[in-house]
PDB file of C-alpha atoms in Angstrom:
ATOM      1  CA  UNK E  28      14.253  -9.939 -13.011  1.00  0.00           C
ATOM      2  CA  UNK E  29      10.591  -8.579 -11.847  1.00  0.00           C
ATOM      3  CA  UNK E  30      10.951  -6.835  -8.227  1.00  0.00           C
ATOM      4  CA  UNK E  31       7.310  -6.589  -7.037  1.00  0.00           C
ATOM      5  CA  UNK E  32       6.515  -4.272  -3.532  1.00  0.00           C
ATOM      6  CA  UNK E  33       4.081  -5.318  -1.691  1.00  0.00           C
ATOM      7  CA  UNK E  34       2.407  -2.852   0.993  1.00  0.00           C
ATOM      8  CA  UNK E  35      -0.821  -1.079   2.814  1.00  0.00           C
ATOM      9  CA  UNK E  36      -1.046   1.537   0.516  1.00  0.00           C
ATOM     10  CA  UNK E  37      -0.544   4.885   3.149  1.00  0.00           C
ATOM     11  CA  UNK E  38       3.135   3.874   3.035  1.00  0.00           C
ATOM     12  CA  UNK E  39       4.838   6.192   0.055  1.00  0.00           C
ATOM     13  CA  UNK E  40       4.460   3.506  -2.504  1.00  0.00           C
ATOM     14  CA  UNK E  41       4.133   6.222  -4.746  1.00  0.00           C
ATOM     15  CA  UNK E  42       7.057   8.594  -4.068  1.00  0.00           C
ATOM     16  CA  UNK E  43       9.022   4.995  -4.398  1.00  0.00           C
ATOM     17  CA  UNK E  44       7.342   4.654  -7.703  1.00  0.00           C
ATOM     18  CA  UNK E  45       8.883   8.132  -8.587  1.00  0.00           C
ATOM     19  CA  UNK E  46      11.970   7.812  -7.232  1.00  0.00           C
ATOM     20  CA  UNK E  47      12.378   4.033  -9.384  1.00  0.00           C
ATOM     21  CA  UNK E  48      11.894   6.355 -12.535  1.00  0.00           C
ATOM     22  CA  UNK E  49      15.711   7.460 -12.077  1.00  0.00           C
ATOM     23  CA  UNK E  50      16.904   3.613 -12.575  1.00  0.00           C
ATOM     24  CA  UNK E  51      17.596   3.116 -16.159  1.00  0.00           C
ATOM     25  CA  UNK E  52      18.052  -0.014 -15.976  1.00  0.00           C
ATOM     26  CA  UNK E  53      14.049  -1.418 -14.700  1.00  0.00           C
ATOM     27  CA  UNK E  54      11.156   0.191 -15.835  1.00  0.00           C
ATOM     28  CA  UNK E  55       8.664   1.238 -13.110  1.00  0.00           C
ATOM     29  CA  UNK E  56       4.628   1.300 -12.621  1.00  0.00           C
ATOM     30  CA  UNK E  57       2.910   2.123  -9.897  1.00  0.00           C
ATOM     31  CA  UNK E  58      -1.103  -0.376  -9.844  1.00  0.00           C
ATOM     32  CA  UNK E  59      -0.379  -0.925 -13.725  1.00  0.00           C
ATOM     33  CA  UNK E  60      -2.344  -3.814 -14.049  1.00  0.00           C
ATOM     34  CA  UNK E  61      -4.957  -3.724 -11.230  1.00  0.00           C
ATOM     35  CA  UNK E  62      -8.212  -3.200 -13.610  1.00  0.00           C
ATOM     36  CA  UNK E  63      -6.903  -6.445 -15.286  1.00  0.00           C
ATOM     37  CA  UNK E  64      -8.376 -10.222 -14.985  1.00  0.00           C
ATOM     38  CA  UNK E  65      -6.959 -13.622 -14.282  1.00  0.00           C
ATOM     39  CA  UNK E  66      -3.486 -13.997 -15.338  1.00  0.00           C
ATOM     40  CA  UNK E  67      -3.492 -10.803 -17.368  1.00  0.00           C
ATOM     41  CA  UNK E  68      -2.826  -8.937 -14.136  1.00  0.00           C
ATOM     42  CA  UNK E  69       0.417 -10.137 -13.236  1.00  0.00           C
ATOM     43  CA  UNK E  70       2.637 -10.357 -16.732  1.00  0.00           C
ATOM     44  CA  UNK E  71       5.201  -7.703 -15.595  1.00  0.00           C
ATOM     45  CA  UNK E  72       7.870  -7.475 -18.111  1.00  0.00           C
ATOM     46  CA  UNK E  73      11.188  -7.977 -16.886  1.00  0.00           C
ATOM     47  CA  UNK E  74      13.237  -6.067 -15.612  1.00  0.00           C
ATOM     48  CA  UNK E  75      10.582  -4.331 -14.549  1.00  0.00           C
ATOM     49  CA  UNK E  76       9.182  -2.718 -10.801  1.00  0.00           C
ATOM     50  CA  UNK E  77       5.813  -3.250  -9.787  1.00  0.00           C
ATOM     51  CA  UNK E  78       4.235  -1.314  -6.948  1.00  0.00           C
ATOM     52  CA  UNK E  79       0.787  -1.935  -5.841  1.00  0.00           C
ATOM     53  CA  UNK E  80      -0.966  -2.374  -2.498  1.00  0.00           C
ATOM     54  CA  UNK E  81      -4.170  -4.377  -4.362  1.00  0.00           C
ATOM     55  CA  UNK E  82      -2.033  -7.402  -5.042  1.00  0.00           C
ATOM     56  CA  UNK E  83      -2.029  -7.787  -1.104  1.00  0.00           C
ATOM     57  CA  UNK E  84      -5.342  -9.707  -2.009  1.00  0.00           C
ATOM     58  CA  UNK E  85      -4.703 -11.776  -4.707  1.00  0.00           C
ATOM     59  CA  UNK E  86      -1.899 -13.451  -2.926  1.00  0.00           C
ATOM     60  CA  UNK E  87      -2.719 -16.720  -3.804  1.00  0.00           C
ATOM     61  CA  UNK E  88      -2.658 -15.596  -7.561  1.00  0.00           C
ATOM     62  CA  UNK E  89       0.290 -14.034  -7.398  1.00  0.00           C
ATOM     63  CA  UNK E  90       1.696 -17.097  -5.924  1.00  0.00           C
ATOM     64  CA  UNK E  91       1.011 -18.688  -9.131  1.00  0.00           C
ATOM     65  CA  UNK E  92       1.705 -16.385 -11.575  1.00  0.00           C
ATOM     66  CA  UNK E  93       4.897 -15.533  -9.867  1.00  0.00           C
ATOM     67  CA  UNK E  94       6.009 -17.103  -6.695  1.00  0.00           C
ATOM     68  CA  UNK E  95       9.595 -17.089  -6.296  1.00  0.00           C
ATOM     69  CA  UNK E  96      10.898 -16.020  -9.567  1.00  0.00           C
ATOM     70  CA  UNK E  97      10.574 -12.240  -8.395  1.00  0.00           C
ATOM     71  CA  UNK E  98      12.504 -10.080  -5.610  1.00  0.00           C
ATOM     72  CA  UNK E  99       9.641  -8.750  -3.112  1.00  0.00           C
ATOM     73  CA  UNK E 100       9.818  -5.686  -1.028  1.00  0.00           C
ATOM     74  CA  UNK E 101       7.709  -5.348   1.967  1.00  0.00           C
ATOM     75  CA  UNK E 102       7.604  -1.416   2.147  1.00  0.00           C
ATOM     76  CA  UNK E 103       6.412  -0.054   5.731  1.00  0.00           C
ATOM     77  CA  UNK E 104       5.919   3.294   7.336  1.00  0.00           C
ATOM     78  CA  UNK E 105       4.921   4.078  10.869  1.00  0.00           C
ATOM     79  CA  UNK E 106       1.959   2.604  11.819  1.00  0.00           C
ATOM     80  CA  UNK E 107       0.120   5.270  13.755  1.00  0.00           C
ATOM     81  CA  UNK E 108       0.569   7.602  10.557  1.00  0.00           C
ATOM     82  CA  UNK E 109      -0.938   4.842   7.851  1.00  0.00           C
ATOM     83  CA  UNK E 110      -3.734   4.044  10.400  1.00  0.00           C
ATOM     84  CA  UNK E 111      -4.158   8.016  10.256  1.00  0.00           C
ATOM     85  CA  UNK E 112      -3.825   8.150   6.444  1.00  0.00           C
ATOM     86  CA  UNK E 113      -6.532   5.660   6.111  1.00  0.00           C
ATOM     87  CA  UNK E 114      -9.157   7.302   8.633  1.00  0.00           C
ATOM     88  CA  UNK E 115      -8.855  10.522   6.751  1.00  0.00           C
ATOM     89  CA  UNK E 116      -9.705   9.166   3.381  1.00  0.00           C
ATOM     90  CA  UNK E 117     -12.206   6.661   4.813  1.00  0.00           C
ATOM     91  CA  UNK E 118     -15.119   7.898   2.989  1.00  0.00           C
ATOM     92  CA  UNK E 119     -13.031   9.193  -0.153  1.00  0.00           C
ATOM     93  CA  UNK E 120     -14.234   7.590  -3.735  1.00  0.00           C
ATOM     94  CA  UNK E 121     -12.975   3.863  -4.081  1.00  0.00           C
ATOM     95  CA  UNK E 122     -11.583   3.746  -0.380  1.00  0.00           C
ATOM     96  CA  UNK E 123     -10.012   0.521   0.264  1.00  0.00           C
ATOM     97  CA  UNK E 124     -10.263   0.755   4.124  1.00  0.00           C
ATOM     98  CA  UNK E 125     -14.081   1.975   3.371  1.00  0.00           C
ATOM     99  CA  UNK E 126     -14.565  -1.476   1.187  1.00  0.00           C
ATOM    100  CA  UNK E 127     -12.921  -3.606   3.885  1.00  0.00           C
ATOM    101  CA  UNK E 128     -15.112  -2.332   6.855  1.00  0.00           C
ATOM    102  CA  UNK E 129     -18.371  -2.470   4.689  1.00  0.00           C
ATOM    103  CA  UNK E 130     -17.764  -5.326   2.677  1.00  0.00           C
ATOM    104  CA  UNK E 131     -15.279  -7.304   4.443  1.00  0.00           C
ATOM    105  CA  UNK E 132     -16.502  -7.112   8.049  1.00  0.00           C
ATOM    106  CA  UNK E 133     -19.799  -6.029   7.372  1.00  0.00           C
ATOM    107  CA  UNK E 134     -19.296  -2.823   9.695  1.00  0.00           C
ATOM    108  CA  UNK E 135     -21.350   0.118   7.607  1.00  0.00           C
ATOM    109  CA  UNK E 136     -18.201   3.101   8.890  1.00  0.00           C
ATOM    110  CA  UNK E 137     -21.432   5.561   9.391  1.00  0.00           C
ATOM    111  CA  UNK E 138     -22.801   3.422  11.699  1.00  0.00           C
ATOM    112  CA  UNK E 139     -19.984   3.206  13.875  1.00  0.00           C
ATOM    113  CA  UNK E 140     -18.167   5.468  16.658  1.00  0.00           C
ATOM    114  CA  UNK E 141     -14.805   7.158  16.239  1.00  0.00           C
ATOM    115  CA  UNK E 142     -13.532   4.257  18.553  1.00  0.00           C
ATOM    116  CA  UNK E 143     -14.734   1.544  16.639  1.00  0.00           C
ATOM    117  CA  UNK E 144     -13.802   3.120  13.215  1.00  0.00           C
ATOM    118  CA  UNK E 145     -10.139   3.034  14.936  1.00  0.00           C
ATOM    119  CA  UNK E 146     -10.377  -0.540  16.312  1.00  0.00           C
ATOM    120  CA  UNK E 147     -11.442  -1.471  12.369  1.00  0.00           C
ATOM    121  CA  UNK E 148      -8.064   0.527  10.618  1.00  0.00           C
ATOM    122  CA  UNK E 149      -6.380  -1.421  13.370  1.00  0.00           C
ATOM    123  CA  UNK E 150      -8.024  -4.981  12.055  1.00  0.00           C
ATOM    124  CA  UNK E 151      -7.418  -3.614   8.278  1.00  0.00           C
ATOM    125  CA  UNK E 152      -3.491  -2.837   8.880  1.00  0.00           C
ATOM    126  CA  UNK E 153      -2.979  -6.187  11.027  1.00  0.00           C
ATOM    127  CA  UNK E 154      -4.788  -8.289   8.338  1.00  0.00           C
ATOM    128  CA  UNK E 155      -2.622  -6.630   5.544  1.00  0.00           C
ATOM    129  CA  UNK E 156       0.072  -7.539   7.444  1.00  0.00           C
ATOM    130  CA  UNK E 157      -0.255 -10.919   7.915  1.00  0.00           C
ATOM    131  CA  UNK E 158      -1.069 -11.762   4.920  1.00  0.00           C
ATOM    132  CA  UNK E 159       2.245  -9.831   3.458  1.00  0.00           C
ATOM    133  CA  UNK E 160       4.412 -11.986   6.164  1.00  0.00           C
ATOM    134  CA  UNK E 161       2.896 -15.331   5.311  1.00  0.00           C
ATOM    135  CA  UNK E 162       3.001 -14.907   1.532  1.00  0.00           C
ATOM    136  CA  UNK E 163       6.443 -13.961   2.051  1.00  0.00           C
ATOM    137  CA  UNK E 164       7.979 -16.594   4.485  1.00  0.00           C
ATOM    138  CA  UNK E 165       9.289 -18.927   1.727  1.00  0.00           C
ATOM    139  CA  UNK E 166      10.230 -16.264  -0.330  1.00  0.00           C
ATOM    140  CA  UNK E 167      14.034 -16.794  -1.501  1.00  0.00           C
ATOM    141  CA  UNK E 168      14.889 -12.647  -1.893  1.00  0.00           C
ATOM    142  CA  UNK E 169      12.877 -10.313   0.044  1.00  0.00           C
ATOM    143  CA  UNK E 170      13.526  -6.918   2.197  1.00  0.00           C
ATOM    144  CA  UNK E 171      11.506  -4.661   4.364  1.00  0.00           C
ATOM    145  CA  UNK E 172      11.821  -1.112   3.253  1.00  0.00           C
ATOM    146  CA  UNK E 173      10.747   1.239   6.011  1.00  0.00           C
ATOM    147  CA  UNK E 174       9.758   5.003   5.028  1.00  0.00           C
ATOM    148  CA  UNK E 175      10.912   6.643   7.708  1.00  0.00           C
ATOM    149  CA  UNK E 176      14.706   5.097   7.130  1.00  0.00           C
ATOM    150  CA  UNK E 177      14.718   5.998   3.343  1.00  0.00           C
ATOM    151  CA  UNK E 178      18.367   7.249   3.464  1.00  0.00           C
ATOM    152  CA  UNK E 179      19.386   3.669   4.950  1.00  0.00           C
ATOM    153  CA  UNK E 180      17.054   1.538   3.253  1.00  0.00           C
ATOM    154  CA  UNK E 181      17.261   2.658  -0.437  1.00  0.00           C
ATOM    155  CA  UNK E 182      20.337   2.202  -0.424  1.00  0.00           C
ATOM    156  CA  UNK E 183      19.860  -1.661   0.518  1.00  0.00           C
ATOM    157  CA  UNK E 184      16.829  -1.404  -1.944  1.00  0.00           C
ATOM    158  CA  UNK E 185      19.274  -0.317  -4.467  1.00  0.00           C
ATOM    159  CA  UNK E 186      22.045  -3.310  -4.032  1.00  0.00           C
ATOM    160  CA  UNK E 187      19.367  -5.384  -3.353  1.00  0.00           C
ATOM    161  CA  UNK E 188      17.859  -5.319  -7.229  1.00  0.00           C
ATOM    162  CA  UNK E 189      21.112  -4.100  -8.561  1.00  0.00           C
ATOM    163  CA  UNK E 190      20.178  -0.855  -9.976  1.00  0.00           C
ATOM    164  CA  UNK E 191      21.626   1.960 -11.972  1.00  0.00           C
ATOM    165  CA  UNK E 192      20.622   4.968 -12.796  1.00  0.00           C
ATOM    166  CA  UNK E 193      20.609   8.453 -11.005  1.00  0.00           C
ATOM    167  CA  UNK E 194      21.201   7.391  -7.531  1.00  0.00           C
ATOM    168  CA  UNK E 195      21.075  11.153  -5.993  1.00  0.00           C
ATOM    169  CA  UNK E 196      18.088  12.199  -7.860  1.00  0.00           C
ATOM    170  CA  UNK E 197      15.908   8.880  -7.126  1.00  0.00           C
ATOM    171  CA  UNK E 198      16.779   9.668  -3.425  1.00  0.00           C
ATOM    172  CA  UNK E 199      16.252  12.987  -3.510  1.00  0.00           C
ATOM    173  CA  UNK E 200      12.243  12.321  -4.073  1.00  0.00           C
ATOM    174  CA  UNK E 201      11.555  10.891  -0.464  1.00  0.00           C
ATOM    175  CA  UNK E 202      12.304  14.742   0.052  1.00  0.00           C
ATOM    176  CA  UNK E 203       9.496  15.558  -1.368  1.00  0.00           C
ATOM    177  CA  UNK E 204       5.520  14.738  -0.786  1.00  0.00           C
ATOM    178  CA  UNK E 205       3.348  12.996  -3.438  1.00  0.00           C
ATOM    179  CA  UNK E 206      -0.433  12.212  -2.579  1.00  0.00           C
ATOM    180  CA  UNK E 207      -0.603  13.598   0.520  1.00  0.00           C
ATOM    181  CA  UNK E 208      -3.656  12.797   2.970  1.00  0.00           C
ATOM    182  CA  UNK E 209      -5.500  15.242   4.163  1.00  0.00           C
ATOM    183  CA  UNK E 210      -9.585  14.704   6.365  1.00  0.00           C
ATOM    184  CA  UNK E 211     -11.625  14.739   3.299  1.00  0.00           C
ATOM    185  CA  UNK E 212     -14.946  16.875   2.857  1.00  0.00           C
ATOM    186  CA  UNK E 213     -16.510  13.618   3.152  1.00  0.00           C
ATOM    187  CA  UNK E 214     -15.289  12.465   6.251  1.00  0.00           C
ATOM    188  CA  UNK E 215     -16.251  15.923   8.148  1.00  0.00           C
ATOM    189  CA  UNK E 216     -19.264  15.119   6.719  1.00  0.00           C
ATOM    190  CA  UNK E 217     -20.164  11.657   8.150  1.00  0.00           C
ATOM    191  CA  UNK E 218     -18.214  12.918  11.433  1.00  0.00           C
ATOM    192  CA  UNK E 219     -21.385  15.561  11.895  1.00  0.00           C
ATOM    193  CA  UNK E 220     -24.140  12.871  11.024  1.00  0.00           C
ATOM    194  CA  UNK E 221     -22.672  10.682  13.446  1.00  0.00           C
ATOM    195  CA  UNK E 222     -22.644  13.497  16.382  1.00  0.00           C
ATOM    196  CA  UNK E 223     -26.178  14.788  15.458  1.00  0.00           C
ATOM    197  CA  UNK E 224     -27.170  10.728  15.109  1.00  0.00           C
ATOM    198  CA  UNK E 225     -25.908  10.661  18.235  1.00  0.00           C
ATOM    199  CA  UNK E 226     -27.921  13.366  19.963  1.00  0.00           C
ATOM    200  CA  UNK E 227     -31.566  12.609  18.194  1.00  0.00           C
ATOM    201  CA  UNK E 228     -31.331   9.079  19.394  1.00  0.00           C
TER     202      UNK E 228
END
């Protein structure tokens, strides 16, 4: 059985990815195959978890590589703190939300205000979203794990890909935080070219 979680990124796919390392009986990578091409970058093993935002875009791919011969997870946190997570690391190295507004919608970030930055994370997360519920409408075993109800909902995670391992020990990592977020360097950076942009035109 592959179990494949399919998210934002911003959501704590990576303190799930620690806590699957207590089951014993699936192995457990968080974006293993993402620098891989064609169908190279989905042969999971079995038995095996995958977590990784990126395959949000190669739906169609995954549809054929995979389909319905997988359990998916639809992992979710609080929306107002992902659309946060993703402002703050908007001009990080490699940013996602960075390549979506430049490349995607053709919106240079630098160029735009503090309200239009939000309206764009708000287009990102909603687009993500969709695409996440329409892949997964015909999809025979699927749950929504929300963050913020960890307690509840890996336990349901658990039954739902019949796990074993060291129940109390993979739970006890939502406890604790992995890749936090913080307002990069970067970001304060472009914030005071956009306010002195602002006053010199």
């Amino acid at each position: 059985m592959k179990v494949i979680v399919l998210c934002s990124g911003r959501t704590g796919s990576l303190t799930l990815s620690k806590s699957c390392q207590h089951i014993s009986n699936y192995t457990c990578n968080h974006e293993s195959k993402v620098q891989l091409r064609f169908n190279d970058r989905f042969k999971f093993p079995d038995q095996h978890i995958e977590i990784d935002n990126r395959l949000i875009w190669q739906l169609g791919s995954l549809q054929n590589n995979i389909g319905d011969d997988a359990r998916y997870v639809y992992l979710k946190r609080d929306l107002s703190k992902v659309k946060k997570s993703f402002i703050n690391r908007l001009y990080q190295p490699k940013s996602i939300f960075y390549s979506y507004c430049e490349s995607v919608k053709k919106s240079t970030p630098e160029n735009k205000s503090a309200t239009e930055i939000d309206q764009l994370a708000d287009d990102f997360l909603k687009t993500v979203d969709d695409n996440i519920r329409f892949y997964l409408k015909d999809k025979s075993y699927q749950m929504e794990f929300q963050l913020e109800n960890y307690a509840t909902d890996f336990s349901k995670f658990w039954d739902f890909i019949a796990a074993k391992g060291d129940y109390d020990k993979a739970v006890s990592e939502f406890s604790k935080q992995h890749n936090p977020s913080k307002k990069s360097k970067a970001n304060l950076s472009y914030d005071l070219k956009r306010m002195l942009k602002r006053y010199t035109h």
